Amino acid sequence: MSEAQMRATSKYNAKMYDQVIIRIPGGSKDLLKELAQIYGDSLTAMFMKAIFKMVENDPPENLSDHIKGQLALLKKDAMAQAERGKKMRNKEHGYFKSFTTRS
């Protein structure tokens, strides 16, 4: 990837995504990555699914309709993004297949 492509990607990511840093016990990152891989997800997708499941299974009493609506939109976007990520990781998928089959 060229320096210009890296800058463009960085600019796009800064515009389109928020960054959240979480702290987990030392030595557990590899375990969580392996678990996510078993599920066919990224760490981000795994964490997002856990949050959505928690809210669905045990919603707080004071969860406003506004927050419910925003969570529904976020879930839709997060699941679509996770699916795109799975396709990108799949070596048989279009774009990557063309690179792997070229001579």
mmCIF file of N, CA, C and O in Angstrom:
data_model
loop_
_atom_site.group_PDB
_atom_site.id
_atom_site.type_symbol
_atom_site.label_atom_id
_atom_site.label_comp_id
_atom_site.label_asym_id
_atom_site.label_seq_id
_atom_site.Cartn_x
_atom_site.Cartn_y
_atom_site.Cartn_z
ATOM 1 N N MET A 1 0.854 -1.167 0.000
ATOM 2 C CA MET A 1 0.000 0.000 0.000
ATOM 3 C C MET A 1 0.905 1.236 0.000
ATOM 4 O O MET A 1 1.833 1.322 0.784
ATOM 5 N N SER A 2 0.592 2.177 -0.861
ATOM 6 C CA SER A 2 1.414 3.388 -0.945
ATOM 7 C C SER A 2 1.131 4.306 0.234
ATOM 8 O O SER A 2 0.123 4.169 0.933
ATOM 9 N N GLU A 3 2.024 5.256 0.427
ATOM 10 C CA GLU A 3 1.848 6.228 1.511
ATOM 11 C C GLU A 3 0.564 7.032 1.314
ATOM 12 O O GLU A 3 -0.158 7.323 2.267
ATOM 13 N N ALA A 4 0.251 7.388 0.075
ATOM 14 C CA ALA A 4 -0.975 8.139 -0.221
ATOM 15 C C ALA A 4 -2.214 7.309 0.112
ATOM 16 O O ALA A 4 -3.188 7.832 0.666
ATOM 17 N N GLN A 5 -2.174 6.009 -0.197
ATOM 18 C CA GLN A 5 -3.302 5.134 0.134
ATOM 19 C C GLN A 5 -3.473 5.015 1.646
ATOM 20 O O GLN A 5 -4.589 5.002 2.145
ATOM 21 N N MET A 6 -2.353 4.921 2.364
ATOM 22 C CA MET A 6 -2.425 4.831 3.824
ATOM 23 C C MET A 6 -3.019 6.103 4.416
ATOM 24 O O MET A 6 -3.834 6.042 5.337
ATOM 25 N N ARG A 7 -2.608 7.265 3.895
ATOM 26 C CA ARG A 7 -3.172 8.529 4.377
ATOM 27 C C ARG A 7 -4.672 8.602 4.085
ATOM 28 O O ARG A 7 -5.459 9.028 4.928
ATOM 29 N N ALA A 8 -5.063 8.199 2.871
ATOM 30 C CA ALA A 8 -6.481 8.229 2.501
ATOM 31 C C ALA A 8 -7.290 7.286 3.394
ATOM 32 O O ALA A 8 -8.381 7.650 3.855
ATOM 33 N N THR A 9 -6.759 6.108 3.650
ATOM 34 C CA THR A 9 -7.442 5.149 4.522
ATOM 35 C C THR A 9 -7.563 5.696 5.931
ATOM 36 O O THR A 9 -8.620 5.596 6.568
ATOM 37 N N SER A 10 -6.496 6.285 6.433
ATOM 38 C CA SER A 10 -6.504 6.866 7.770
ATOM 39 C C SER A 10 -7.528 8.000 7.870
ATOM 40 O O SER A 10 -8.272 8.088 8.850
ATOM 41 N N LYS A 11 -7.580 8.840 6.849
ATOM 42 C CA LYS A 11 -8.538 9.957 6.825
ATOM 43 C C LYS A 11 -9.973 9.426 6.803
ATOM 44 O O LYS A 11 -10.845 9.914 7.527
ATOM 45 N N TYR A 12 -10.222 8.407 5.985
ATOM 46 C CA TYR A 12 -11.542 7.797 5.896
ATOM 47 C C TYR A 12 -11.942 7.192 7.247
ATOM 48 O O TYR A 12 -13.052 7.411 7.730
ATOM 49 N N ASN A 13 -11.027 6.425 7.844
ATOM 50 C CA ASN A 13 -11.330 5.800 9.132
ATOM 51 C C ASN A 13 -11.625 6.831 10.212
ATOM 52 O O ASN A 13 -12.531 6.649 11.018
ATOM 53 N N ALA A 14 -10.873 7.927 10.228
ATOM 54 C CA ALA A 14 -11.098 8.984 11.221
ATOM 55 C C ALA A 14 -12.470 9.625 11.038
ATOM 56 O O ALA A 14 -13.126 9.999 12.015
ATOM 57 N N LYS A 15 -12.907 9.732 9.793
ATOM 58 C CA LYS A 15 -14.206 10.344 9.502
ATOM 59 C C LYS A 15 -15.365 9.392 9.800
ATOM 60 O O LYS A 15 -16.405 9.813 10.307
ATOM 61 N N MET A 16 -15.176 8.103 9.498
ATOM 62 C CA MET A 16 -16.283 7.155 9.541
ATOM 63 C C MET A 16 -16.419 6.372 10.849
ATOM 64 O O MET A 16 -17.481 5.841 11.128
ATOM 65 N N TYR A 17 -15.359 6.295 11.627
ATOM 66 C CA TYR A 17 -15.392 5.423 12.799
ATOM 67 C C TYR A 17 -14.966 6.159 14.060
ATOM 68 O O TYR A 17 -14.104 7.020 14.025
ATOM 69 N N ASP A 18 -15.575 5.766 15.164
ATOM 70 C CA ASP A 18 -15.107 6.178 16.480
ATOM 71 C C ASP A 18 -14.180 5.085 16.984
ATOM 72 O O ASP A 18 -14.304 3.924 16.612
ATOM 73 N N GLN A 19 -13.282 5.463 17.847
ATOM 74 C CA GLN A 19 -12.362 4.489 18.422
ATOM 75 C C GLN A 19 -12.617 4.403 19.914
ATOM 76 O O GLN A 19 -12.716 5.412 20.598
ATOM 77 N N VAL A 20 -12.741 3.185 20.405
ATOM 78 C CA VAL A 20 -12.937 2.933 21.827
ATOM 79 C C VAL A 20 -11.811 2.005 22.269
ATOM 80 O O VAL A 20 -11.581 0.964 21.663
ATOM 81 N N ILE A 21 -11.128 2.393 23.295
ATOM 82 C CA ILE A 21 -10.055 1.560 23.822
ATOM 83 C C ILE A 21 -10.561 0.889 25.092
ATOM 84 O O ILE A 21 -11.081 1.554 25.988
ATOM 85 N N ILE A 22 -10.440 -0.426 25.135
ATOM 86 C CA ILE A 22 -10.824 -1.151 26.348
ATOM 87 C C ILE A 22 -9.584 -1.820 26.919
ATOM 88 O O ILE A 22 -8.646 -2.139 26.194
ATOM 89 N N ARG A 23 -9.581 -1.996 28.186
ATOM 90 C CA ARG A 23 -8.463 -2.651 28.852
ATOM 91 C C ARG A 23 -8.949 -4.008 29.343
ATOM 92 O O ARG A 23 -10.005 -4.116 29.966
ATOM 93 N N ILE A 24 -8.185 -5.031 29.024
ATOM 94 C CA ILE A 24 -8.513 -6.394 29.419
ATOM 95 C C ILE A 24 -7.320 -6.977 30.159
ATOM 96 O O ILE A 24 -6.206 -6.465 30.028
ATOM 97 N N PRO A 25 -7.535 -8.016 30.947
ATOM 98 C CA PRO A 25 -6.409 -8.606 31.684
ATOM 99 C C PRO A 25 -5.278 -9.023 30.740
ATOM 100 O O PRO A 25 -5.527 -9.537 29.650
ATOM 101 N N GLY A 26 -4.062 -8.794 31.177
ATOM 102 C CA GLY A 26 -2.888 -9.152 30.389
ATOM 103 C C GLY A 26 -2.906 -10.617 29.987
ATOM 104 O O GLY A 26 -3.279 -11.481 30.771
ATOM 105 N N GLY A 27 -2.532 -10.863 28.750
ATOM 106 C CA GLY A 27 -2.479 -12.222 28.252
ATOM 107 C C GLY A 27 -3.786 -12.752 27.704
ATOM 108 O O GLY A 27 -3.827 -13.870 27.187
ATOM 109 N N SER A 28 -4.876 -11.988 27.791
ATOM 110 C CA SER A 28 -6.171 -12.496 27.333
ATOM 111 C C SER A 28 -6.499 -12.097 25.894
ATOM 112 O O SER A 28 -7.428 -12.645 25.307
ATOM 113 N N LYS A 29 -5.740 -11.196 25.306
ATOM 114 C CA LYS A 29 -6.032 -10.735 23.948
ATOM 115 C C LYS A 29 -5.981 -11.882 22.941
ATOM 116 O O LYS A 29 -6.887 -12.032 22.112
ATOM 117 N N ASP A 30 -4.937 -12.701 23.010
ATOM 118 C CA ASP A 30 -4.811 -13.817 22.065
ATOM 119 C C ASP A 30 -5.958 -14.803 22.220
ATOM 120 O O ASP A 30 -6.476 -15.326 21.227
ATOM 121 N N LEU A 31 -6.371 -15.058 23.457
ATOM 122 C CA LEU A 31 -7.496 -15.950 23.700
ATOM 123 C C LEU A 31 -8.771 -15.392 23.072
ATOM 124 O O LEU A 31 -9.514 -16.117 22.400
ATOM 125 N N LEU A 32 -9.018 -14.096 23.271
ATOM 126 C CA LEU A 32 -10.218 -13.478 22.705
ATOM 127 C C LEU A 32 -10.169 -13.453 21.182
ATOM 128 O O LEU A 32 -11.188 -13.668 20.519
ATOM 129 N N LYS A 33 -8.982 -13.207 20.617
ATOM 130 C CA LYS A 33 -8.840 -13.248 19.154
ATOM 131 C C LYS A 33 -9.147 -14.648 18.622
ATOM 132 O O LYS A 33 -9.819 -14.800 17.609
ATOM 133 N N GLU A 34 -8.643 -15.660 19.317
ATOM 134 C CA GLU A 34 -8.895 -17.042 18.903
ATOM 135 C C GLU A 34 -10.383 -17.367 18.992
ATOM 136 O O GLU A 34 -10.949 -18.001 18.101
ATOM 137 N N LEU A 35 -11.025 -16.923 20.060
ATOM 138 C CA LEU A 35 -12.455 -17.146 20.228
ATOM 139 C C LEU A 35 -13.233 -16.460 19.106
ATOM 140 O O LEU A 35 -14.140 -17.056 18.513
ATOM 141 N N ALA A 36 -12.884 -15.226 18.799
ATOM 142 C CA ALA A 36 -13.552 -14.510 17.706
ATOM 143 C C ALA A 36 -13.369 -15.250 16.386
ATOM 144 O O ALA A 36 -14.312 -15.380 15.600
ATOM 145 N N GLN A 37 -12.165 -15.754 16.164
ATOM 146 C CA GLN A 37 -11.882 -16.489 14.936
ATOM 147 C C GLN A 37 -12.732 -17.755 14.847
ATOM 148 O O GLN A 37 -13.240 -18.100 13.783
ATOM 149 N N ILE A 38 -12.907 -18.445 15.956
ATOM 150 C CA ILE A 38 -13.753 -19.641 15.989
ATOM 151 C C ILE A 38 -15.170 -19.300 15.560
ATOM 152 O O ILE A 38 -15.808 -20.051 14.825
ATOM 153 N N TYR A 39 -15.653 -18.130 16.005
ATOM 154 C CA TYR A 39 -16.986 -17.679 15.631
ATOM 155 C C TYR A 39 -17.021 -17.059 14.238
ATOM 156 O O TYR A 39 -18.070 -16.704 13.728
ATOM 157 N N GLY A 40 -15.853 -16.880 13.633
ATOM 158 C CA GLY A 40 -15.790 -16.282 12.302
ATOM 159 C C GLY A 40 -15.955 -14.774 12.330
ATOM 160 O O GLY A 40 -16.406 -14.181 11.358
ATOM 161 N N ASP A 41 -15.605 -14.171 13.472
ATOM 162 C CA ASP A 41 -15.775 -12.729 13.653
ATOM 163 C C ASP A 41 -14.446 -12.059 13.956
ATOM 164 O O ASP A 41 -13.474 -12.714 14.332
ATOM 165 N N SER A 42 -14.458 -10.751 13.843
ATOM 166 C CA SER A 42 -13.354 -9.949 14.351
ATOM 167 C C SER A 42 -13.612 -9.698 15.835
ATOM 168 O O SER A 42 -14.720 -9.948 16.336
ATOM 169 N N LEU A 43 -12.602 -9.198 16.527
ATOM 170 C CA LEU A 43 -12.809 -8.833 17.934
ATOM 171 C C LEU A 43 -13.898 -7.776 18.057
ATOM 172 O O LEU A 43 -14.753 -7.848 18.944
ATOM 173 N N THR A 44 -13.877 -6.803 17.161
ATOM 174 C CA THR A 44 -14.881 -5.739 17.203
ATOM 175 C C THR A 44 -16.282 -6.319 17.061
ATOM 176 O O THR A 44 -17.188 -5.987 17.837
ATOM 177 N N ALA A 45 -16.476 -7.198 16.073
ATOM 178 C CA ALA A 45 -17.795 -7.789 15.859
ATOM 179 C C ALA A 45 -18.234 -8.600 17.080
ATOM 180 O O ALA A 45 -19.397 -8.545 17.483
ATOM 181 N N MET A 46 -17.296 -9.326 17.663
ATOM 182 C CA MET A 46 -17.626 -10.132 18.839
ATOM 183 C C MET A 46 -18.072 -9.239 20.002
ATOM 184 O O MET A 46 -19.069 -9.525 20.670
ATOM 185 N N PHE A 47 -17.350 -8.149 20.235
ATOM 186 C CA PHE A 47 -17.725 -7.237 21.317
ATOM 187 C C PHE A 47 -19.080 -6.580 21.039
ATOM 188 O O PHE A 47 -19.914 -6.457 21.937
ATOM 189 N N MET A 48 -19.299 -6.171 19.800
ATOM 190 C CA MET A 48 -20.573 -5.524 19.466
ATOM 191 C C MET A 48 -21.733 -6.500 19.664
ATOM 192 O O MET A 48 -22.768 -6.141 20.223
ATOM 193 N N LYS A 49 -21.556 -7.742 19.212
ATOM 194 C CA LYS A 49 -22.618 -8.739 19.388
ATOM 195 C C LYS A 49 -22.913 -8.965 20.862
ATOM 196 O O LYS A 49 -24.074 -9.116 21.256
ATOM 197 N N ALA A 50 -21.880 -8.982 21.680
ATOM 198 C CA ALA A 50 -22.074 -9.181 23.118
ATOM 199 C C ALA A 50 -22.882 -8.030 23.725
ATOM 200 O O ALA A 50 -23.769 -8.249 24.558
ATOM 201 N N ILE A 51 -22.599 -6.817 23.297
ATOM 202 C CA ILE A 51 -23.336 -5.656 23.800
ATOM 203 C C ILE A 51 -24.801 -5.733 23.384
ATOM 204 O O ILE A 51 -25.713 -5.536 24.206
ATOM 205 N N PHE A 52 -25.047 -6.029 22.110
ATOM 206 C CA PHE A 52 -26.432 -6.116 21.630
ATOM 207 C C PHE A 52 -27.186 -7.229 22.350
ATOM 208 O O PHE A 52 -28.344 -7.054 22.727
ATOM 209 N N LYS A 53 -26.531 -8.354 22.565
ATOM 210 C CA LYS A 53 -27.175 -9.477 23.252
ATOM 211 C C LYS A 53 -27.515 -9.097 24.693
ATOM 212 O O LYS A 53 -28.589 -9.429 25.196
ATOM 213 N N MET A 54 -26.603 -8.380 25.351
ATOM 214 C CA MET A 54 -26.836 -7.956 26.729
ATOM 215 C C MET A 54 -28.065 -7.045 26.801
ATOM 216 O O MET A 54 -28.933 -7.229 27.666
ATOM 217 N N VAL A 55 -28.166 -6.095 25.894
ATOM 218 C CA VAL A 55 -29.296 -5.161 25.907
ATOM 219 C C VAL A 55 -30.597 -5.885 25.573
ATOM 220 O O VAL A 55 -31.643 -5.612 26.171
ATOM 221 N N GLU A 56 -30.532 -6.828 24.630
ATOM 222 C CA GLU A 56 -31.739 -7.574 24.269
ATOM 223 C C GLU A 56 -32.197 -8.490 25.398
ATOM 224 O O GLU A 56 -33.390 -8.596 25.674
ATOM 225 N N ASN A 57 -31.261 -9.152 26.072
ATOM 226 C CA ASN A 57 -31.613 -10.115 27.118
ATOM 227 C C ASN A 57 -31.951 -9.476 28.454
ATOM 228 O O ASN A 57 -32.708 -10.043 29.236
ATOM 229 N N ASP A 58 -31.362 -8.316 28.739
ATOM 230 C CA ASP A 58 -31.564 -7.673 30.033
ATOM 231 C C ASP A 58 -31.610 -6.152 29.868
ATOM 232 O O ASP A 58 -30.724 -5.439 30.339
ATOM 233 N N PRO A 59 -32.649 -5.647 29.166
ATOM 234 C CA PRO A 59 -32.694 -4.201 28.923
ATOM 235 C C PRO A 59 -32.952 -3.424 30.211
ATOM 236 O O PRO A 59 -33.764 -3.836 31.036
ATOM 237 N N PRO A 60 -32.230 -2.319 30.396
ATOM 238 C CA PRO A 60 -32.499 -1.492 31.575
ATOM 239 C C PRO A 60 -33.893 -0.875 31.476
ATOM 240 O O PRO A 60 -34.387 -0.603 30.381
ATOM 241 N N GLU A 61 -34.512 -0.660 32.619
ATOM 242 C CA GLU A 61 -35.867 -0.099 32.642
ATOM 243 C C GLU A 61 -35.920 1.305 32.052
ATOM 244 O O GLU A 61 -36.925 1.695 31.474
ATOM 245 N N ASN A 62 -34.841 2.064 32.190
ATOM 246 C CA ASN A 62 -34.858 3.454 31.748
ATOM 247 C C ASN A 62 -34.299 3.638 30.331
ATOM 248 O O ASN A 62 -33.892 4.724 29.965
ATOM 249 N N LEU A 63 -34.328 2.584 29.523
ATOM 250 C CA LEU A 63 -33.842 2.669 28.156
ATOM 251 C C LEU A 63 -34.874 3.411 27.312
ATOM 252 O O LEU A 63 -35.981 2.935 27.097
ATOM 253 N N SER A 64 -34.510 4.596 26.864
ATOM 254 C CA SER A 64 -35.456 5.432 26.126
ATOM 255 C C SER A 64 -35.689 4.903 24.721
ATOM 256 O O SER A 64 -34.882 4.146 24.173
ATOM 257 N N ASP A 65 -36.793 5.331 24.120
ATOM 258 C CA ASP A 65 -37.088 4.946 22.740
ATOM 259 C C ASP A 65 -36.007 5.470 21.800
ATOM 260 O O ASP A 65 -35.670 4.810 20.819
ATOM 261 N N HIS A 66 -35.468 6.636 22.103
ATOM 262 C CA HIS A 66 -34.397 7.204 21.281
ATOM 263 C C HIS A 66 -33.175 6.278 21.277
ATOM 264 O O HIS A 66 -32.630 5.963 20.218
ATOM 265 N N ILE A 67 -32.764 5.836 22.455
ATOM 266 C CA ILE A 67 -31.602 4.945 22.546
ATOM 267 C C ILE A 67 -31.916 3.611 21.869
ATOM 268 O O ILE A 67 -31.076 3.058 21.155
ATOM 269 N N LYS A 68 -33.125 3.094 22.062
ATOM 270 C CA LYS A 68 -33.513 1.844 21.405
ATOM 271 C C LYS A 68 -33.404 1.978 19.885
ATOM 272 O O LYS A 68 -32.896 1.083 19.214
ATOM 273 N N GLY A 69 -33.886 3.090 19.363
ATOM 274 C CA GLY A 69 -33.815 3.325 17.925
ATOM 275 C C GLY A 69 -32.394 3.439 17.432
ATOM 276 O O GLY A 69 -32.035 2.874 16.388
ATOM 277 N N GLN A 70 -31.562 4.149 18.181
ATOM 278 C CA GLN A 70 -30.158 4.307 17.804
ATOM 279 C C GLN A 70 -29.423 2.968 17.869
ATOM 280 O O GLN A 70 -28.595 2.665 17.014
ATOM 281 N N LEU A 71 -29.724 2.165 18.884
ATOM 282 C CA LEU A 71 -29.111 0.833 18.993
ATOM 283 C C LEU A 71 -29.522 -0.060 17.824
ATOM 284 O O LEU A 71 -28.711 -0.825 17.309
ATOM 285 N N ALA A 72 -30.775 0.035 17.403
ATOM 286 C CA ALA A 72 -31.237 -0.773 16.267
ATOM 287 C C ALA A 72 -30.470 -0.401 15.004
ATOM 288 O O ALA A 72 -30.053 -1.271 14.236
ATOM 289 N N LEU A 73 -30.286 0.901 14.780
ATOM 290 C CA LEU A 73 -29.510 1.343 13.617
ATOM 291 C C LEU A 73 -28.054 0.901 13.719
ATOM 292 O O LEU A 73 -27.467 0.434 12.735
ATOM 293 N N LEU A 74 -27.486 1.053 14.904
ATOM 294 C CA LEU A 74 -26.096 0.647 15.122
ATOM 295 C C LEU A 74 -25.930 -0.849 14.892
ATOM 296 O O LEU A 74 -24.972 -1.294 14.253
ATOM 297 N N LYS A 75 -26.878 -1.630 15.378
ATOM 298 C CA LYS A 75 -26.808 -3.081 15.197
ATOM 299 C C LYS A 75 -26.853 -3.433 13.713
ATOM 300 O O LYS A 75 -26.068 -4.264 13.240
ATOM 301 N N LYS A 76 -27.756 -2.798 12.994
ATOM 302 C CA LYS A 76 -27.870 -3.057 11.556
ATOM 303 C C LYS A 76 -26.546 -2.742 10.851
ATOM 304 O O LYS A 76 -26.046 -3.546 10.060
ATOM 305 N N ASP A 77 -25.982 -1.585 11.149
ATOM 306 C CA ASP A 77 -24.706 -1.189 10.537
ATOM 307 C C ASP A 77 -23.562 -2.113 10.953
ATOM 308 O O ASP A 77 -22.740 -2.509 10.130
ATOM 309 N N ALA A 78 -23.506 -2.452 12.237
ATOM 310 C CA ALA A 78 -22.426 -3.305 12.741
ATOM 311 C C ALA A 78 -22.486 -4.697 12.122
ATOM 312 O O ALA A 78 -21.456 -5.264 11.757
ATOM 313 N N MET A 79 -23.681 -5.243 11.989
ATOM 314 C CA MET A 79 -23.813 -6.570 11.406
ATOM 315 C C MET A 79 -23.454 -6.553 9.920
ATOM 316 O O MET A 79 -22.828 -7.479 9.412
ATOM 317 N N ALA A 80 -23.834 -5.492 9.221
ATOM 318 C CA ALA A 80 -23.467 -5.375 7.808
ATOM 319 C C ALA A 80 -21.950 -5.258 7.659
ATOM 320 O O ALA A 80 -21.348 -5.877 6.781
ATOM 321 N N GLN A 81 -21.339 -4.476 8.530
ATOM 322 C CA GLN A 81 -19.882 -4.314 8.487
ATOM 323 C C GLN A 81 -19.190 -5.637 8.813
ATOM 324 O O GLN A 81 -18.195 -6.000 8.174
ATOM 325 N N ALA A 82 -19.691 -6.369 9.780
ATOM 326 C CA ALA A 82 -19.101 -7.663 10.133
ATOM 327 C C ALA A 82 -19.207 -8.626 8.953
ATOM 328 O O ALA A 82 -18.266 -9.373 8.664
ATOM 329 N N GLU A 83 -20.323 -8.592 8.264
ATOM 330 C CA GLU A 83 -20.495 -9.469 7.100
ATOM 331 C C GLU A 83 -19.534 -9.089 5.979
ATOM 332 O O GLU A 83 -18.944 -9.958 5.347
ATOM 333 N N ARG A 84 -19.342 -7.793 5.771
ATOM 334 C CA ARG A 84 -18.364 -7.351 4.757
ATOM 335 C C ARG A 84 -16.968 -7.813 5.141
ATOM 336 O O ARG A 84 -16.188 -8.235 4.289
ATOM 337 N N GLY A 85 -16.642 -7.749 6.427
ATOM 338 C CA GLY A 85 -15.339 -8.201 6.900
ATOM 339 C C GLY A 85 -15.130 -9.685 6.662
ATOM 340 O O GLY A 85 -14.054 -10.115 6.252
ATOM 341 N N LYS A 86 -16.186 -10.475 6.887
ATOM 342 C CA LYS A 86 -16.085 -11.909 6.637
ATOM 343 C C LYS A 86 -15.808 -12.177 5.161
ATOM 344 O O LYS A 86 -14.993 -13.017 4.813
ATOM 345 N N LYS A 87 -16.495 -11.448 4.304
ATOM 346 C CA LYS A 87 -16.291 -11.631 2.866
ATOM 347 C C LYS A 87 -14.875 -11.245 2.462
ATOM 348 O O LYS A 87 -14.264 -11.896 1.630
ATOM 349 N N MET A 88 -14.363 -10.184 3.059
ATOM 350 C CA MET A 88 -13.012 -9.746 2.728
ATOM 351 C C MET A 88 -11.980 -10.776 3.174
ATOM 352 O O MET A 88 -10.948 -10.937 2.535
ATOM 353 N N ARG A 89 -12.257 -11.468 4.281
ATOM 354 C CA ARG A 89 -11.312 -12.460 4.781
ATOM 355 C C ARG A 89 -11.404 -13.783 4.029
ATOM 356 O O ARG A 89 -10.524 -14.618 4.109
ATOM 357 N N ASN A 90 -12.482 -13.962 3.293
ATOM 358 C CA ASN A 90 -12.693 -15.212 2.564
ATOM 359 C C ASN A 90 -11.886 -15.187 1.272
ATOM 360 O O ASN A 90 -12.162 -14.435 0.363
ATOM 361 N N LYS A 91 -10.878 -16.012 1.183
ATOM 362 C CA LYS A 91 -9.972 -16.018 0.028
ATOM 363 C C LYS A 91 -10.682 -16.365 -1.272
ATOM 364 O O LYS A 91 -10.190 -16.078 -2.340
ATOM 365 N N GLU A 92 -11.819 -17.001 -1.205
ATOM 366 C CA GLU A 92 -12.535 -17.370 -2.420
ATOM 367 C C GLU A 92 -13.430 -16.244 -2.933
ATOM 368 O O GLU A 92 -14.022 -16.348 -3.978
ATOM 369 N N HIS A 93 -13.532 -15.156 -2.186
ATOM 370 C CA HIS A 93 -14.402 -14.049 -2.562
ATOM 371 C C HIS A 93 -13.779 -13.205 -3.661
ATOM 372 O O HIS A 93 -12.610 -12.878 -3.610
ATOM 373 N N GLY A 94 -14.565 -12.828 -4.631
ATOM 374 C CA GLY A 94 -14.214 -12.063 -5.810
ATOM 375 C C GLY A 94 -12.865 -11.383 -5.885
ATOM 376 O O GLY A 94 -11.971 -11.841 -6.572
ATOM 377 N N TYR A 95 -12.691 -10.285 -5.190
ATOM 378 C CA TYR A 95 -11.485 -9.463 -5.291
ATOM 379 C C TYR A 95 -10.239 -10.273 -4.980
ATOM 380 O O TYR A 95 -9.271 -10.252 -5.722
ATOM 381 N N PHE A 96 -10.265 -11.025 -3.902
ATOM 382 C CA PHE A 96 -9.092 -11.784 -3.511
ATOM 383 C C PHE A 96 -8.875 -12.979 -4.427
ATOM 384 O O PHE A 96 -7.763 -13.363 -4.703
ATOM 385 N N LYS A 97 -9.968 -13.570 -4.909
ATOM 386 C CA LYS A 97 -9.840 -14.702 -5.810
ATOM 387 C C LYS A 97 -9.064 -14.295 -7.060
ATOM 388 O O LYS A 97 -8.229 -15.043 -7.554
ATOM 389 N N SER A 98 -9.324 -13.082 -7.564
ATOM 390 C CA SER A 98 -8.640 -12.645 -8.770
ATOM 391 C C SER A 98 -7.127 -12.528 -8.532
ATOM 392 O O SER A 98 -6.347 -12.758 -9.438
ATOM 393 N N PHE A 99 -6.738 -12.195 -7.327
ATOM 394 C CA PHE A 99 -5.300 -12.106 -7.029
ATOM 395 C C PHE A 99 -4.682 -13.485 -6.825
ATOM 396 O O PHE A 99 -3.559 -13.711 -7.217
ATOM 397 N N THR A 100 -5.428 -14.373 -6.204
ATOM 398 C CA THR A 100 -4.864 -15.686 -5.899
ATOM 399 C C THR A 100 -4.816 -16.584 -7.110
ATOM 400 O O THR A 100 -4.073 -17.559 -7.128
ATOM 401 N N THR A 101 -5.604 -16.286 -8.152
ATOM 402 C CA THR A 101 -5.620 -17.161 -9.326
ATOM 403 C C THR A 101 -4.795 -16.615 -10.475
ATOM 404 O O THR A 101 -4.673 -17.265 -11.489
ATOM 405 N N ARG A 102 -4.250 -15.432 -10.341
ATOM 406 C CA ARG A 102 -3.417 -14.856 -11.406
ATOM 407 C C ARG A 102 -2.063 -15.552 -11.467
ATOM 408 O O ARG A 102 -1.519 -15.996 -10.476
ATOM 409 N N SER A 103 -1.519 -15.607 -12.664
ATOM 410 C CA SER A 103 -0.186 -16.203 -12.837
ATOM 411 C C SER A 103 0.880 -15.142 -12.828
ATOM 412 O O SER A 103 0.713 -14.076 -13.280
#
